[in-house]
Short mmCIF file of C-alpha atoms in Angstrom, two decimals:
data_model
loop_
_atom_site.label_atom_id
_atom_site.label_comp_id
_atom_site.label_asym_id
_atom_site.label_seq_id
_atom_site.Cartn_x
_atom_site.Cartn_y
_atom_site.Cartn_z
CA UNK D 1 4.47 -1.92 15.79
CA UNK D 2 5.95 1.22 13.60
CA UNK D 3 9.78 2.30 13.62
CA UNK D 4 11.48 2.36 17.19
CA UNK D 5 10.29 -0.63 19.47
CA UNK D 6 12.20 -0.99 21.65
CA UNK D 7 15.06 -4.46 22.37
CA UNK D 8 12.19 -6.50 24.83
CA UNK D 9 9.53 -6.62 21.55
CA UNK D 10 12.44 -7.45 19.14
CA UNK D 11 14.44 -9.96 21.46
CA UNK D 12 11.55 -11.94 21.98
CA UNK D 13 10.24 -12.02 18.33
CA UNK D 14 14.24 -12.78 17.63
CA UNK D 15 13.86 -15.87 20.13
CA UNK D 16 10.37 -17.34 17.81
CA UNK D 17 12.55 -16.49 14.96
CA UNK D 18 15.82 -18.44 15.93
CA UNK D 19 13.92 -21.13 17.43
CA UNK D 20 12.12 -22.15 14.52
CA UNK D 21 15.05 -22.05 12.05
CA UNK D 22 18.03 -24.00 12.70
CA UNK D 23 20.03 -22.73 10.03
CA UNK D 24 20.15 -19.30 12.40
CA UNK D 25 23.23 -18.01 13.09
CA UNK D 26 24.42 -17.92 17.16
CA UNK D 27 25.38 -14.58 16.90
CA UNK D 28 22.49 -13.66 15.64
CA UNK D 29 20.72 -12.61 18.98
CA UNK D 30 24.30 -10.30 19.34
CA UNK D 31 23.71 -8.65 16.42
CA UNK D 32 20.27 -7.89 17.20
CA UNK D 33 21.70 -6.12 20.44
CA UNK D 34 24.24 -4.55 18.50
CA UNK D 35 21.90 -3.24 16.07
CA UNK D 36 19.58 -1.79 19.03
CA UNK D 37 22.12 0.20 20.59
CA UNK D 38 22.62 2.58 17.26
CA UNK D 39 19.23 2.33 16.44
CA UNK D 40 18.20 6.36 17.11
CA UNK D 41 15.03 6.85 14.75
CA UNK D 42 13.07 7.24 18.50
CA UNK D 43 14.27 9.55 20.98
CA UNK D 44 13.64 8.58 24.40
CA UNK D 45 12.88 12.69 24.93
CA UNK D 46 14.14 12.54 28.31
CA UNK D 47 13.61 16.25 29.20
CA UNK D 48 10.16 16.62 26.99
CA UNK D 49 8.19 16.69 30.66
CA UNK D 50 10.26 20.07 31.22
CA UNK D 51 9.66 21.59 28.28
CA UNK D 52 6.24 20.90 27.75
CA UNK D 53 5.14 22.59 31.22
CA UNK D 54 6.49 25.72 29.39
CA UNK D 55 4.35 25.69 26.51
CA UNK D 56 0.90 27.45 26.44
CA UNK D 57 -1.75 24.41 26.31
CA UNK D 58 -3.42 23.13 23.03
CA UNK D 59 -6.65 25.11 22.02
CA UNK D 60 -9.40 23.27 22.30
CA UNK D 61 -12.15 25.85 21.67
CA UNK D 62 -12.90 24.11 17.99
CA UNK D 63 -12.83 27.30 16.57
CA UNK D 64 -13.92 26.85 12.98
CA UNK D 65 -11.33 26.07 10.24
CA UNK D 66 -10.69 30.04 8.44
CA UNK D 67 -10.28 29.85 4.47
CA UNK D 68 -8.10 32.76 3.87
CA UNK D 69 -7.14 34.30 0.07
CA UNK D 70 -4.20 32.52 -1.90
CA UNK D 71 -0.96 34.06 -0.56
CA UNK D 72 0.06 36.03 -3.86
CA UNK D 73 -3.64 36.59 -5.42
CA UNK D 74 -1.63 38.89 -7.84
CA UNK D 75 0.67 36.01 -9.18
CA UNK D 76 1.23 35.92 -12.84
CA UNK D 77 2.36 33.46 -14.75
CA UNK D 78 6.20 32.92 -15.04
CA UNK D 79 6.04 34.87 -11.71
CA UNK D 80 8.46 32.42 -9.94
CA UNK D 81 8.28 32.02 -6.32
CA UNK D 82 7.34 34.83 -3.75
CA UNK D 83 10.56 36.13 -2.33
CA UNK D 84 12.91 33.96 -4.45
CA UNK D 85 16.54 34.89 -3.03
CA UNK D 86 19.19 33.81 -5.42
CA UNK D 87 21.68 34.09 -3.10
CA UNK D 88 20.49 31.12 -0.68
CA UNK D 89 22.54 28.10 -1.48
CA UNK D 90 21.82 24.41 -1.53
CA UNK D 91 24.16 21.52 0.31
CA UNK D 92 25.06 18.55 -2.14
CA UNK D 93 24.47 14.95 0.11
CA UNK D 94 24.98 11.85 -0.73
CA UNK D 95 22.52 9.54 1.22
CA UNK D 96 24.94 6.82 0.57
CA UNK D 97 28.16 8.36 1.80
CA UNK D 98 30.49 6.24 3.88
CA UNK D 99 30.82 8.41 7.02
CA UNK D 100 26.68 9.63 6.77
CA UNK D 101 24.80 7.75 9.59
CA UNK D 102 21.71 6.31 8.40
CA UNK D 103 19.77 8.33 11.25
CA UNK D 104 20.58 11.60 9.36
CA UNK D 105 18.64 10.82 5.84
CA UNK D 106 16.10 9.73 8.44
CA UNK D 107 15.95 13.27 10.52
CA UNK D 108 16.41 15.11 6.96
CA UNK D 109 13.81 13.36 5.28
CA UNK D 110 11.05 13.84 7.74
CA UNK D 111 11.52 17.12 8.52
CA UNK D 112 11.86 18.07 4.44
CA UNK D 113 8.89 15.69 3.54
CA UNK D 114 6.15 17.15 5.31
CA UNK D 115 3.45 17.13 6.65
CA UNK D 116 2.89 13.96 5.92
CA UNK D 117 -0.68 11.88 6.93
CA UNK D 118 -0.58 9.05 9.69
CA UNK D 119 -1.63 5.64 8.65
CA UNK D 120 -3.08 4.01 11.62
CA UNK D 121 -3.58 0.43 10.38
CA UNK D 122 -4.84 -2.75 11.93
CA UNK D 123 -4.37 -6.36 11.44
CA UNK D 124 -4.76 -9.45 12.46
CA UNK D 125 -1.85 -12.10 12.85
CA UNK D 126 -2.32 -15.66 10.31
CA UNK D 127 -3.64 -17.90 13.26
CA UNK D 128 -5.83 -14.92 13.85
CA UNK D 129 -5.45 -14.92 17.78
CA UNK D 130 -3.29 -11.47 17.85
CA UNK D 131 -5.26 -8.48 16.88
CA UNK D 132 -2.31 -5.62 16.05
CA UNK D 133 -2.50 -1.77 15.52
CA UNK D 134 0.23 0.76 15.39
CA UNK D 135 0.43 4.28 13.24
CA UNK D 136 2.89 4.94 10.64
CA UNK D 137 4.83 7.33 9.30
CA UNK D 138 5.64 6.50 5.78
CA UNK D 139 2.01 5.97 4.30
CA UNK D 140 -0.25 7.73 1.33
CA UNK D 141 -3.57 7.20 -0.47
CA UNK D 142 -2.07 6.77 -4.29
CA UNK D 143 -5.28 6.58 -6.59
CA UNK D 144 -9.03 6.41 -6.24
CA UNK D 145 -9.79 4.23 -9.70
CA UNK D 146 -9.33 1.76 -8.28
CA UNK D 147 -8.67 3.19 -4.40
CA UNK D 148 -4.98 2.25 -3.48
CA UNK D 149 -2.64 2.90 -0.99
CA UNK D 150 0.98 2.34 0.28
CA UNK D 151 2.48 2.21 3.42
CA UNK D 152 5.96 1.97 3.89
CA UNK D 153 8.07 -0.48 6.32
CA UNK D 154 11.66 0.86 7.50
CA UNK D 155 14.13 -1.74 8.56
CA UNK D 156 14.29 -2.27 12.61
CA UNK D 157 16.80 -4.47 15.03
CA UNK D 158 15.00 -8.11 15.00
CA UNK D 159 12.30 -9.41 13.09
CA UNK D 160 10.27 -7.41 11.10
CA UNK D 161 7.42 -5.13 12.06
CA UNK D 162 3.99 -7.35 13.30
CA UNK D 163 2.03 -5.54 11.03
CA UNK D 164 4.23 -5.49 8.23
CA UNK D 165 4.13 -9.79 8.66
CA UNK D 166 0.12 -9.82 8.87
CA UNK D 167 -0.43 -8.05 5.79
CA UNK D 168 2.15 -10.65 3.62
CA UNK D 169 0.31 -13.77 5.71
CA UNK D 170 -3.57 -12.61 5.87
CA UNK D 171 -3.45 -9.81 2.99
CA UNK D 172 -5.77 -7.89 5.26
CA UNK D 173 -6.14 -4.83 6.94
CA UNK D 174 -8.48 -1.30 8.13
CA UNK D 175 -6.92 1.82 7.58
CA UNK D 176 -8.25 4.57 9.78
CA UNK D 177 -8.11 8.04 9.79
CA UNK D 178 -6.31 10.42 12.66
CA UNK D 179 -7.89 12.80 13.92
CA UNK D 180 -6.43 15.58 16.87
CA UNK D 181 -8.78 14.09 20.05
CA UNK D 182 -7.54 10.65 19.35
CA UNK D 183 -3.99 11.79 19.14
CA UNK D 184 -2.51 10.58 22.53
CA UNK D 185 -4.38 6.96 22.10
CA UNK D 186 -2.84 6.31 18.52
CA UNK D 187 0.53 7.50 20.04
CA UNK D 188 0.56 4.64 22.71
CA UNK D 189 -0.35 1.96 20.21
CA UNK D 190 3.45 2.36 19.02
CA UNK D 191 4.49 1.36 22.72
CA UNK D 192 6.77 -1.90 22.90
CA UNK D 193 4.61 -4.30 24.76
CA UNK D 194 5.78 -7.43 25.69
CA UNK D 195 4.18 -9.98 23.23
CA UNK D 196 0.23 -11.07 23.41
CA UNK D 197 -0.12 -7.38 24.95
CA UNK D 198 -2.97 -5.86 22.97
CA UNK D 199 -2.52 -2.40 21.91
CA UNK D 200 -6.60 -1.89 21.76
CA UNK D 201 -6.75 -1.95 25.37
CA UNK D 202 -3.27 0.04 26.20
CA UNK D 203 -4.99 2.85 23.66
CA UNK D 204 -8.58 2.60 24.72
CA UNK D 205 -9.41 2.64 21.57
CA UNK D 206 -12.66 0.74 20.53
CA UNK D 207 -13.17 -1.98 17.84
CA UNK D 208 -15.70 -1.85 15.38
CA UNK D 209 -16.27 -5.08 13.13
CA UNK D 210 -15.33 -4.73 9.12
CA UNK D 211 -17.57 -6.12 6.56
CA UNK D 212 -14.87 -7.96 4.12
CA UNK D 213 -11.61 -8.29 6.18
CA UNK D 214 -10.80 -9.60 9.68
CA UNK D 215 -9.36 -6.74 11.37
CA UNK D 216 -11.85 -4.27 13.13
CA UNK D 217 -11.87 -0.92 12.19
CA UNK D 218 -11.28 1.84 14.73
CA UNK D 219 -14.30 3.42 16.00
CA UNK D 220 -13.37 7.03 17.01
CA UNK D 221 -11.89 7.58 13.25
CA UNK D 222 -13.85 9.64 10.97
CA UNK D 223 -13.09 7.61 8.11
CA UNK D 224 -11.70 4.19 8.05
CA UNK D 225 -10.98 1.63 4.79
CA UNK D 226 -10.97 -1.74 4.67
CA UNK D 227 -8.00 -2.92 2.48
CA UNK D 228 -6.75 -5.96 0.78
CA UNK D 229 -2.77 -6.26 -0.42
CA UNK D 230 -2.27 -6.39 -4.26
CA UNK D 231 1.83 -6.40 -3.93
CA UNK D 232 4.27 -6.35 -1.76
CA UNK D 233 8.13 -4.61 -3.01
CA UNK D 234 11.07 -5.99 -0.11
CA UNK D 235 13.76 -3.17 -0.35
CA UNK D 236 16.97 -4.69 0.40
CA UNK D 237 17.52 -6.97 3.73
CA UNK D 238 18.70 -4.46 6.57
CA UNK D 239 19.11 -1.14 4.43
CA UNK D 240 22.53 -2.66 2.72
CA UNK D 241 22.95 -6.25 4.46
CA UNK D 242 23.42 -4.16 8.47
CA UNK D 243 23.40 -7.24 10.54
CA UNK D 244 20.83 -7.80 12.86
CA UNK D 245 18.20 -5.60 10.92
CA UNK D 246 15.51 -6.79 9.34
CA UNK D 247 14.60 -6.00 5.95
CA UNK D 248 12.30 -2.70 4.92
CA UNK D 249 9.26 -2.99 2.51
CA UNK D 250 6.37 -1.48 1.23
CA UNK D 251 3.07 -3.18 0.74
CA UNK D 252 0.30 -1.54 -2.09
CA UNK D 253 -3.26 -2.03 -0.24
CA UNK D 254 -6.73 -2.14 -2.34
CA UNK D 255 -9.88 -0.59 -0.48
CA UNK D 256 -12.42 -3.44 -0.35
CA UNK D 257 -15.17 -0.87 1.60
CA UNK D 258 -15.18 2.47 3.26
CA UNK D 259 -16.90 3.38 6.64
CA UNK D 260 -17.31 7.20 7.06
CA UNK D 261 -18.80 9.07 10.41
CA UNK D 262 -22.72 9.95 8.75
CA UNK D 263 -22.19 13.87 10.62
CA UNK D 264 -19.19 14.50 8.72
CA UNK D 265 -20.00 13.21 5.53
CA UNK D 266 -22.34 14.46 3.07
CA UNK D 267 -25.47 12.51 1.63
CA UNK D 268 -23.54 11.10 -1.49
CA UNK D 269 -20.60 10.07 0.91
CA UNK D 270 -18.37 12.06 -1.64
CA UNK D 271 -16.69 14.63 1.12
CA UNK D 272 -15.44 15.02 4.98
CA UNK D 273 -16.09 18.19 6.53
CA UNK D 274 -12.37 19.74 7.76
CA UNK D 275 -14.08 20.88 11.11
CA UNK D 276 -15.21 17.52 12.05
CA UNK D 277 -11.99 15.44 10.52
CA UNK D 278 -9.60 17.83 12.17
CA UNK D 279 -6.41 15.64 10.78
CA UNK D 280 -2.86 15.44 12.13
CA UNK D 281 -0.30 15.67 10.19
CA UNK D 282 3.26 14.22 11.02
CA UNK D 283 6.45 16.64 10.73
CA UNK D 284 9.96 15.99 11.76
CA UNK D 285 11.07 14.94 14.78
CA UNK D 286 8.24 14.16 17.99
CA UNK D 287 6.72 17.21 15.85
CA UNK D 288 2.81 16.99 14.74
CA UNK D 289 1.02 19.72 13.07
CA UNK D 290 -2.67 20.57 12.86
CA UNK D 291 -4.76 22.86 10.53
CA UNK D 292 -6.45 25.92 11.90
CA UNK D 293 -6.44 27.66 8.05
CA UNK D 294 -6.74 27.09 4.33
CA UNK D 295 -6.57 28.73 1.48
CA UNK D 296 -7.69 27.26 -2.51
CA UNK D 297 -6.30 27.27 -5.53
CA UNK D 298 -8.12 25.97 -8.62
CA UNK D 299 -6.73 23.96 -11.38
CA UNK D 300 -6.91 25.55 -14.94
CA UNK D 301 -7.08 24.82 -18.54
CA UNK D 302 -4.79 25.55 -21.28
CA UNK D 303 -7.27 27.34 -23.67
CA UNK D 304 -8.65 29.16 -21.02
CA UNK D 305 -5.98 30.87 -20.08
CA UNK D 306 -3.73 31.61 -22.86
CA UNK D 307 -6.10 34.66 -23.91
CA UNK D 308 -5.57 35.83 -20.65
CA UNK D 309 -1.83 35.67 -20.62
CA UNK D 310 0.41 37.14 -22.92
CA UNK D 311 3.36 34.97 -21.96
CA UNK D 312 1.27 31.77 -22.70
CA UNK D 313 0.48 33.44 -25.79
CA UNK D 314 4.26 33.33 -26.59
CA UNK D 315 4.82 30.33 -25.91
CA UNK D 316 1.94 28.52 -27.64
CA UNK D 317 3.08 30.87 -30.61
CA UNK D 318 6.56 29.59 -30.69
CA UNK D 319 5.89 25.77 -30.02
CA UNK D 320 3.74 26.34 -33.75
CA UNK D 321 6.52 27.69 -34.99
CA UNK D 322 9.03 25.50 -34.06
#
Protein backbone atom coordinates (compact mmCIF):
# COMPACT_ATOMS: atom_id res chain seq x y z
CA UNK A 1 0.00 0.00 0.00
CA UNK A 2 1.59 3.76 -0.44
CA UNK A 3 2.44 6.16 2.62
CA UNK A 4 -0.32 6.30 5.44
CA UNK A 5 -1.95 2.77 6.13
CA UNK A 6 -3.27 2.82 8.74
CA UNK A 7 -2.12 0.58 12.53
CA UNK A 8 -4.68 -2.71 11.53
CA UNK A 9 -2.46 -3.31 7.99
CA UNK A 10 0.86 -2.64 9.88
CA UNK A 11 0.02 -4.56 13.24
CA UNK A 12 -0.79 -7.52 11.48
CA UNK A 13 2.16 -7.52 8.97
CA UNK A 14 4.22 -6.64 12.44
CA UNK A 15 2.66 -9.99 13.95
CA UNK A 16 4.12 -12.28 10.43
CA UNK A 17 7.16 -10.27 11.03
CA UNK A 18 7.79 -11.00 14.83
CA UNK A 19 6.57 -14.39 14.51
CA UNK A 20 8.96 -15.55 12.13
CA UNK A 21 12.08 -14.01 13.74
CA UNK A 22 12.92 -14.80 17.17
CA UNK A 23 15.62 -12.49 17.55
CA UNK A 24 12.56 -9.67 17.55
CA UNK A 25 12.52 -7.45 20.15
CA UNK A 26 9.13 -7.54 22.71
CA UNK A 27 8.75 -4.09 22.48
CA UNK A 28 8.78 -4.11 19.19
CA UNK A 29 4.91 -4.30 18.60
CA UNK A 30 5.04 -0.92 21.21
CA UNK A 31 7.07 0.82 19.10
CA UNK A 32 5.12 0.14 16.16
CA UNK A 33 2.11 1.79 18.12
CA UNK A 34 4.22 4.46 19.17
CA UNK A 35 5.38 5.16 15.81
CA UNK A 36 1.58 5.19 14.47
CA UNK A 37 0.39 7.72 16.71
CA UNK A 38 2.93 10.60 15.20
CA UNK A 39 2.72 9.24 11.98
CA UNK A 40 0.70 12.45 10.16
CA UNK A 41 1.76 12.09 6.33
CA UNK A 42 -2.36 11.16 5.92
CA UNK A 43 -4.88 13.36 7.24
CA UNK A 44 -7.94 11.71 8.27
CA UNK A 45 -9.77 15.13 6.60
CA UNK A 46 -12.44 14.94 9.02
CA UNK A 47 -14.42 18.02 7.82
CA UNK A 48 -13.54 17.42 3.84
CA UNK A 49 -17.51 16.21 3.48
CA UNK A 50 -18.32 19.99 4.53
CA UNK A 51 -16.22 21.60 2.45
CA UNK A 52 -16.59 19.80 -0.56
CA UNK A 53 -20.55 20.42 -0.70
CA UNK A 54 -19.32 24.06 -1.12
CA UNK A 55 -17.33 23.68 -4.09
CA UNK A 56 -18.79 24.04 -7.65
CA UNK A 57 -18.65 20.29 -9.15
CA UNK A 58 -15.80 18.99 -11.48
CA UNK A 59 -16.40 19.77 -15.28
CA UNK A 60 -16.99 17.03 -17.06
CA UNK A 61 -17.95 18.48 -20.46
CA UNK A 62 -14.34 17.16 -22.00
CA UNK A 63 -13.89 20.33 -23.41
CA UNK A 64 -10.82 20.05 -25.59
CA UNK A 65 -7.32 20.70 -24.12
CA UNK A 66 -6.56 24.85 -25.40
CA UNK A 67 -2.76 25.42 -26.48
CA UNK A 68 -2.34 28.99 -25.64
CA UNK A 69 1.00 31.32 -26.68
CA UNK A 70 4.18 31.07 -24.32
CA UNK A 71 3.52 33.47 -21.41
CA UNK A 72 6.31 36.15 -22.34
CA UNK A 73 6.46 35.54 -26.34
CA UNK A 74 8.66 38.75 -26.16
CA UNK A 75 11.36 37.16 -23.81
CA UNK A 76 14.90 37.83 -24.68
CA UNK A 77 17.65 36.28 -23.69
CA UNK A 78 19.23 37.24 -20.27
CA UNK A 79 15.60 38.47 -19.72
CA UNK A 80 15.39 36.84 -16.20
CA UNK A 81 12.14 35.87 -14.88
CA UNK A 82 8.74 37.71 -15.55
CA UNK A 83 8.06 39.88 -12.56
CA UNK A 84 11.30 39.07 -10.66
CA UNK A 85 10.86 41.05 -7.22
CA UNK A 86 14.13 41.40 -5.47
CA UNK A 87 12.69 42.22 -2.49
CA UNK A 88 10.93 38.70 -1.75
CA UNK A 89 13.10 36.79 0.62
CA UNK A 90 13.93 33.16 1.04
CA UNK A 91 13.74 31.09 4.63
CA UNK A 92 17.06 29.06 5.36
CA UNK A 93 15.80 25.20 6.75
CA UNK A 94 17.56 22.68 7.78
CA UNK A 95 15.67 19.35 7.02
CA UNK A 96 17.73 17.85 9.69
CA UNK A 97 17.17 20.26 12.54
CA UNK A 98 16.55 18.86 15.99
CA UNK A 99 13.19 20.51 16.84
CA UNK A 100 11.83 20.14 12.75
CA UNK A 101 9.20 17.29 12.71
CA UNK A 102 9.74 15.02 9.96
CA UNK A 103 6.00 15.72 8.75
CA UNK A 104 7.08 19.31 7.79
CA UNK A 105 9.93 18.40 4.99
CA UNK A 106 7.07 16.07 4.05
CA UNK A 107 4.16 18.96 3.68
CA UNK A 108 7.06 21.35 2.20
CA UNK A 109 8.28 19.04 -0.21
CA UNK A 110 5.07 18.09 -1.84
CA UNK A 111 3.61 21.16 -2.09
CA UNK A 112 7.18 22.77 -3.61
CA UNK A 113 7.74 19.63 -5.87
CA UNK A 114 4.90 19.70 -8.03
CA UNK A 115 2.87 18.48 -9.89
CA UNK A 116 4.23 15.48 -9.74
CA UNK A 117 2.79 12.10 -11.89
CA UNK A 118 1.06 9.13 -9.93
CA UNK A 119 2.61 5.76 -10.26
CA UNK A 120 -0.09 3.29 -9.94
CA UNK A 121 1.86 0.01 -9.80
CA UNK A 122 0.92 -3.61 -9.41
CA UNK A 123 2.50 -6.67 -8.12
CA UNK A 124 2.28 -9.80 -7.19
CA UNK A 125 3.53 -11.23 -3.71
CA UNK A 126 6.67 -14.28 -4.05
CA UNK A 127 4.18 -17.27 -3.44
CA UNK A 128 2.18 -15.42 -6.01
CA UNK A 129 -1.30 -15.87 -4.19
CA UNK A 130 -1.65 -11.93 -3.26
CA UNK A 131 -2.17 -9.77 -6.24
CA UNK A 132 -1.29 -5.93 -4.79
CA UNK A 133 -1.91 -2.39 -6.28
CA UNK A 134 -1.65 0.96 -4.66
CA UNK A 135 -0.59 4.59 -6.32
CA UNK A 136 2.36 6.49 -5.33
CA UNK A 137 3.52 9.60 -4.83
CA UNK A 138 7.21 9.66 -5.21
CA UNK A 139 7.60 8.06 -8.80
CA UNK A 140 9.16 9.29 -12.42
CA UNK A 141 9.93 7.85 -15.86
CA UNK A 142 13.99 8.59 -15.86
CA UNK A 143 15.18 7.58 -19.51
CA UNK A 144 13.77 5.99 -22.62
CA UNK A 145 17.29 4.22 -23.96
CA UNK A 146 16.80 1.92 -22.30
CA UNK A 147 13.06 2.89 -20.67
CA UNK A 148 13.60 3.25 -16.80
CA UNK A 149 11.86 4.33 -14.00
CA UNK A 150 11.95 4.96 -10.17
CA UNK A 151 9.57 4.92 -7.62
CA UNK A 152 10.26 5.91 -4.33
CA UNK A 153 9.34 4.07 -0.84
CA UNK A 154 8.99 6.44 2.37
CA UNK A 155 9.48 4.81 5.71
CA UNK A 156 5.97 3.78 7.53
CA UNK A 157 5.12 2.32 11.29
CA UNK A 158 5.59 -1.68 10.76
CA UNK A 159 6.87 -3.58 8.04
CA UNK A 160 7.53 -2.20 4.93
CA UNK A 161 5.16 -1.30 2.11
CA UNK A 162 3.59 -4.78 0.21
CA UNK A 163 4.58 -3.50 -2.89
CA UNK A 164 7.80 -2.22 -2.03
CA UNK A 165 8.54 -6.27 -0.71
CA UNK A 166 7.14 -7.81 -4.15
CA UNK A 167 9.31 -5.92 -6.31
CA UNK A 168 12.77 -7.04 -4.10
CA UNK A 169 11.16 -10.89 -4.02
CA UNK A 170 9.52 -11.27 -7.71
CA UNK A 171 11.42 -8.23 -9.51
CA UNK A 172 8.13 -7.66 -11.25
CA UNK A 173 5.65 -5.25 -11.83
CA UNK A 174 2.90 -3.04 -14.46
CA UNK A 175 3.02 0.48 -14.20
CA UNK A 176 -0.13 2.18 -15.35
CA UNK A 177 -1.04 5.41 -16.22
CA UNK A 178 -3.77 7.83 -14.24
CA UNK A 179 -6.03 9.24 -15.85
CA UNK A 180 -9.04 11.88 -14.26
CA UNK A 181 -12.25 9.18 -14.69
CA UNK A 182 -10.31 6.57 -12.87
CA UNK A 183 -9.36 8.96 -10.16
CA UNK A 184 -11.67 7.89 -7.22
CA UNK A 185 -10.86 3.94 -7.97
CA UNK A 186 -6.95 4.45 -7.78
CA UNK A 187 -7.64 6.55 -4.60
CA UNK A 188 -9.30 3.54 -2.73
CA UNK A 189 -6.55 1.12 -3.70
CA UNK A 190 -4.43 3.06 -0.92
CA UNK A 191 -7.22 1.97 1.68
CA UNK A 192 -5.81 -0.20 4.71
CA UNK A 193 -7.52 -3.48 4.20
CA UNK A 194 -7.15 -6.06 6.50
CA UNK A 195 -4.70 -8.62 4.90
CA UNK A 196 -5.77 -11.10 1.81
CA UNK A 197 -8.28 -8.07 1.02
CA UNK A 198 -7.75 -7.43 -2.68
CA UNK A 199 -7.58 -3.93 -3.69
CA UNK A 200 -8.82 -4.94 -7.49
CA UNK A 201 -12.15 -5.59 -6.23
CA UNK A 202 -12.39 -2.62 -3.44
CA UNK A 203 -11.36 -0.29 -6.72
CA UNK A 204 -13.34 -2.00 -9.41
CA UNK A 205 -10.73 -1.79 -11.34
CA UNK A 206 -10.25 -4.58 -14.04
CA UNK A 207 -7.21 -6.85 -14.72
CA UNK A 208 -5.77 -7.29 -17.90
CA UNK A 209 -3.00 -10.14 -18.32
CA UNK A 210 0.85 -8.87 -19.11
CA UNK A 211 2.89 -10.58 -21.65
CA UNK A 212 6.43 -10.90 -19.65
CA UNK A 213 5.62 -10.32 -15.92
CA UNK A 214 3.03 -11.74 -13.50
CA UNK A 215 1.15 -8.85 -12.43
CA UNK A 216 -1.88 -7.77 -14.67
CA UNK A 217 -1.94 -4.55 -16.01
CA UNK A 218 -4.83 -2.19 -15.34
CA UNK A 219 -7.34 -2.03 -17.97
CA UNK A 220 -8.95 1.46 -17.82
CA UNK A 221 -5.22 3.07 -18.10
CA UNK A 222 -4.29 4.59 -21.28
CA UNK A 223 -0.90 3.44 -21.12
CA UNK A 224 0.50 0.81 -18.92
CA UNK A 225 4.40 -0.77 -18.77
CA UNK A 226 5.42 -3.84 -17.83
CA UNK A 227 8.64 -3.51 -15.70
CA UNK A 228 11.40 -5.57 -14.36
CA UNK A 229 13.78 -4.20 -11.23
CA UNK A 230 17.48 -3.57 -12.21
CA UNK A 231 18.42 -2.11 -8.47
CA UNK A 232 17.16 -1.50 -5.53
CA UNK A 233 19.01 1.71 -3.11
CA UNK A 234 17.63 1.09 0.97
CA UNK A 235 17.90 4.70 2.43
CA UNK A 236 18.59 4.38 5.97
CA UNK A 237 16.34 1.98 8.38
CA UNK A 238 13.42 4.30 9.76
CA UNK A 239 14.60 7.81 8.34
CA UNK A 240 17.61 7.94 11.15
CA UNK A 241 17.12 4.53 13.22
CA UNK A 242 13.04 6.02 14.54
CA UNK A 243 11.98 2.88 16.20
CA UNK A 244 9.23 1.07 14.98
CA UNK A 245 9.60 2.41 11.29
CA UNK A 246 10.55 0.56 8.68
CA UNK A 247 13.16 1.46 6.37
CA UNK A 248 12.51 3.80 3.00
CA UNK A 249 13.87 2.78 -0.50
CA UNK A 250 13.75 3.29 -3.97
CA UNK A 251 13.66 0.60 -6.55
CA UNK A 252 14.96 1.51 -10.54
CA UNK A 253 12.33 -0.53 -12.83
CA UNK A 254 13.22 -1.60 -16.64
CA UNK A 255 10.15 -1.62 -19.15
CA UNK A 256 10.03 -5.18 -20.51
CA UNK A 257 6.72 -4.14 -22.93
CA UNK A 258 4.29 -1.32 -23.29
CA UNK A 259 0.44 -1.63 -23.78
CA UNK A 260 -1.11 1.66 -25.10
CA UNK A 261 -5.13 2.32 -25.69
CA UNK A 262 -5.04 1.94 -30.01
CA UNK A 263 -7.65 5.45 -29.98
CA UNK A 264 -5.17 7.42 -28.24
CA UNK A 265 -2.16 6.41 -29.79
CA UNK A 266 -0.96 7.08 -33.14
CA UNK A 267 -0.07 4.34 -35.86
CA UNK A 268 3.76 4.23 -34.94
CA UNK A 269 2.73 4.00 -31.15
CA UNK A 270 5.20 7.05 -30.73
CA UNK A 271 2.49 9.60 -28.96
CA UNK A 272 -0.76 9.84 -26.52
CA UNK A 273 -3.24 12.28 -27.42
CA UNK A 274 -3.66 14.88 -24.13
CA UNK A 275 -7.55 14.80 -24.71
CA UNK A 276 -7.83 11.15 -24.36
CA UNK A 277 -4.90 10.66 -21.50
CA UNK A 278 -6.33 13.49 -19.48
CA UNK A 279 -3.49 12.86 -16.56
CA UNK A 280 -3.59 13.78 -12.87
CA UNK A 281 -1.11 15.23 -11.43
CA UNK A 282 -0.40 15.08 -7.56
CA UNK A 283 0.18 18.52 -5.57
CA UNK A 284 0.48 19.06 -1.90
CA UNK A 285 -1.66 18.06 0.52
CA UNK A 286 -5.23 15.81 -0.53
CA UNK A 287 -4.57 18.38 -3.57
CA UNK A 288 -4.68 16.90 -7.35
CA UNK A 289 -4.44 19.00 -10.35
CA UNK A 290 -5.60 18.45 -13.92
CA UNK A 291 -4.72 20.13 -17.31
CA UNK A 292 -7.31 22.11 -19.16
CA UNK A 293 -4.27 24.29 -21.12
CA UNK A 294 -0.81 24.22 -22.62
CA UNK A 295 1.40 26.22 -24.02
CA UNK A 296 5.11 25.05 -26.09
CA UNK A 297 8.28 26.02 -26.02
CA UNK A 298 10.91 24.63 -28.41
CA UNK A 299 14.40 23.71 -27.64
CA UNK A 300 17.16 25.64 -29.61
CA UNK A 301 20.59 25.45 -30.91
CA UNK A 302 23.59 27.38 -30.14
CA UNK A 303 24.54 28.46 -33.75
CA UNK A 304 21.21 29.23 -34.49
CA UNK A 305 20.69 31.63 -32.28
CA UNK A 306 23.72 33.56 -31.57
CA UNK A 307 23.13 35.64 -34.94
CA UNK A 308 19.99 36.42 -33.58
CA UNK A 309 21.15 37.64 -30.23
CA UNK A 310 23.52 40.17 -29.56
CA UNK A 311 24.13 39.12 -25.98
CA UNK A 312 25.04 35.53 -27.16
CA UNK A 313 27.17 37.23 -29.51
CA UNK A 314 29.08 38.64 -26.46
CA UNK A 315 29.44 35.99 -24.83
CA UNK A 316 30.64 33.53 -27.49
CA UNK A 317 33.06 36.55 -28.30
CA UNK A 318 34.54 36.67 -24.90
CA UNK A 319 34.75 32.82 -24.12
CA UNK A 320 37.36 33.11 -27.59
CA UNK A 321 38.97 35.56 -26.01
CA UNK A 322 39.47 34.33 -22.81
Amino acid sequence: MRAGLKSARCLASLARWSSSSSSAPASVAEQVKQAEASYKIVDRAADFAEKQARRPDFDHAGTPIEVTKQPNPSWQYGGGAMGYDASLKHKEVDPYAKDRPMINNYRLLVSGIAPRPIGFISTVSADGRTKNLAPFSYFQVVDHDPPTFVVGFSSRPGREKDTYRNLKETGECVINTVSENMMEAVNATSLDPPHGVSEWEISGLHEAPATTVQPSRVRESVLSVEGKVVDTKELGHGGGGRPGMSAAGVVLIQATRFWVREDATNDEASHIELDKLRPVAQLGGMAYGRISSTFELPRKRWDDEKGKSTLLSRLEADKTEL
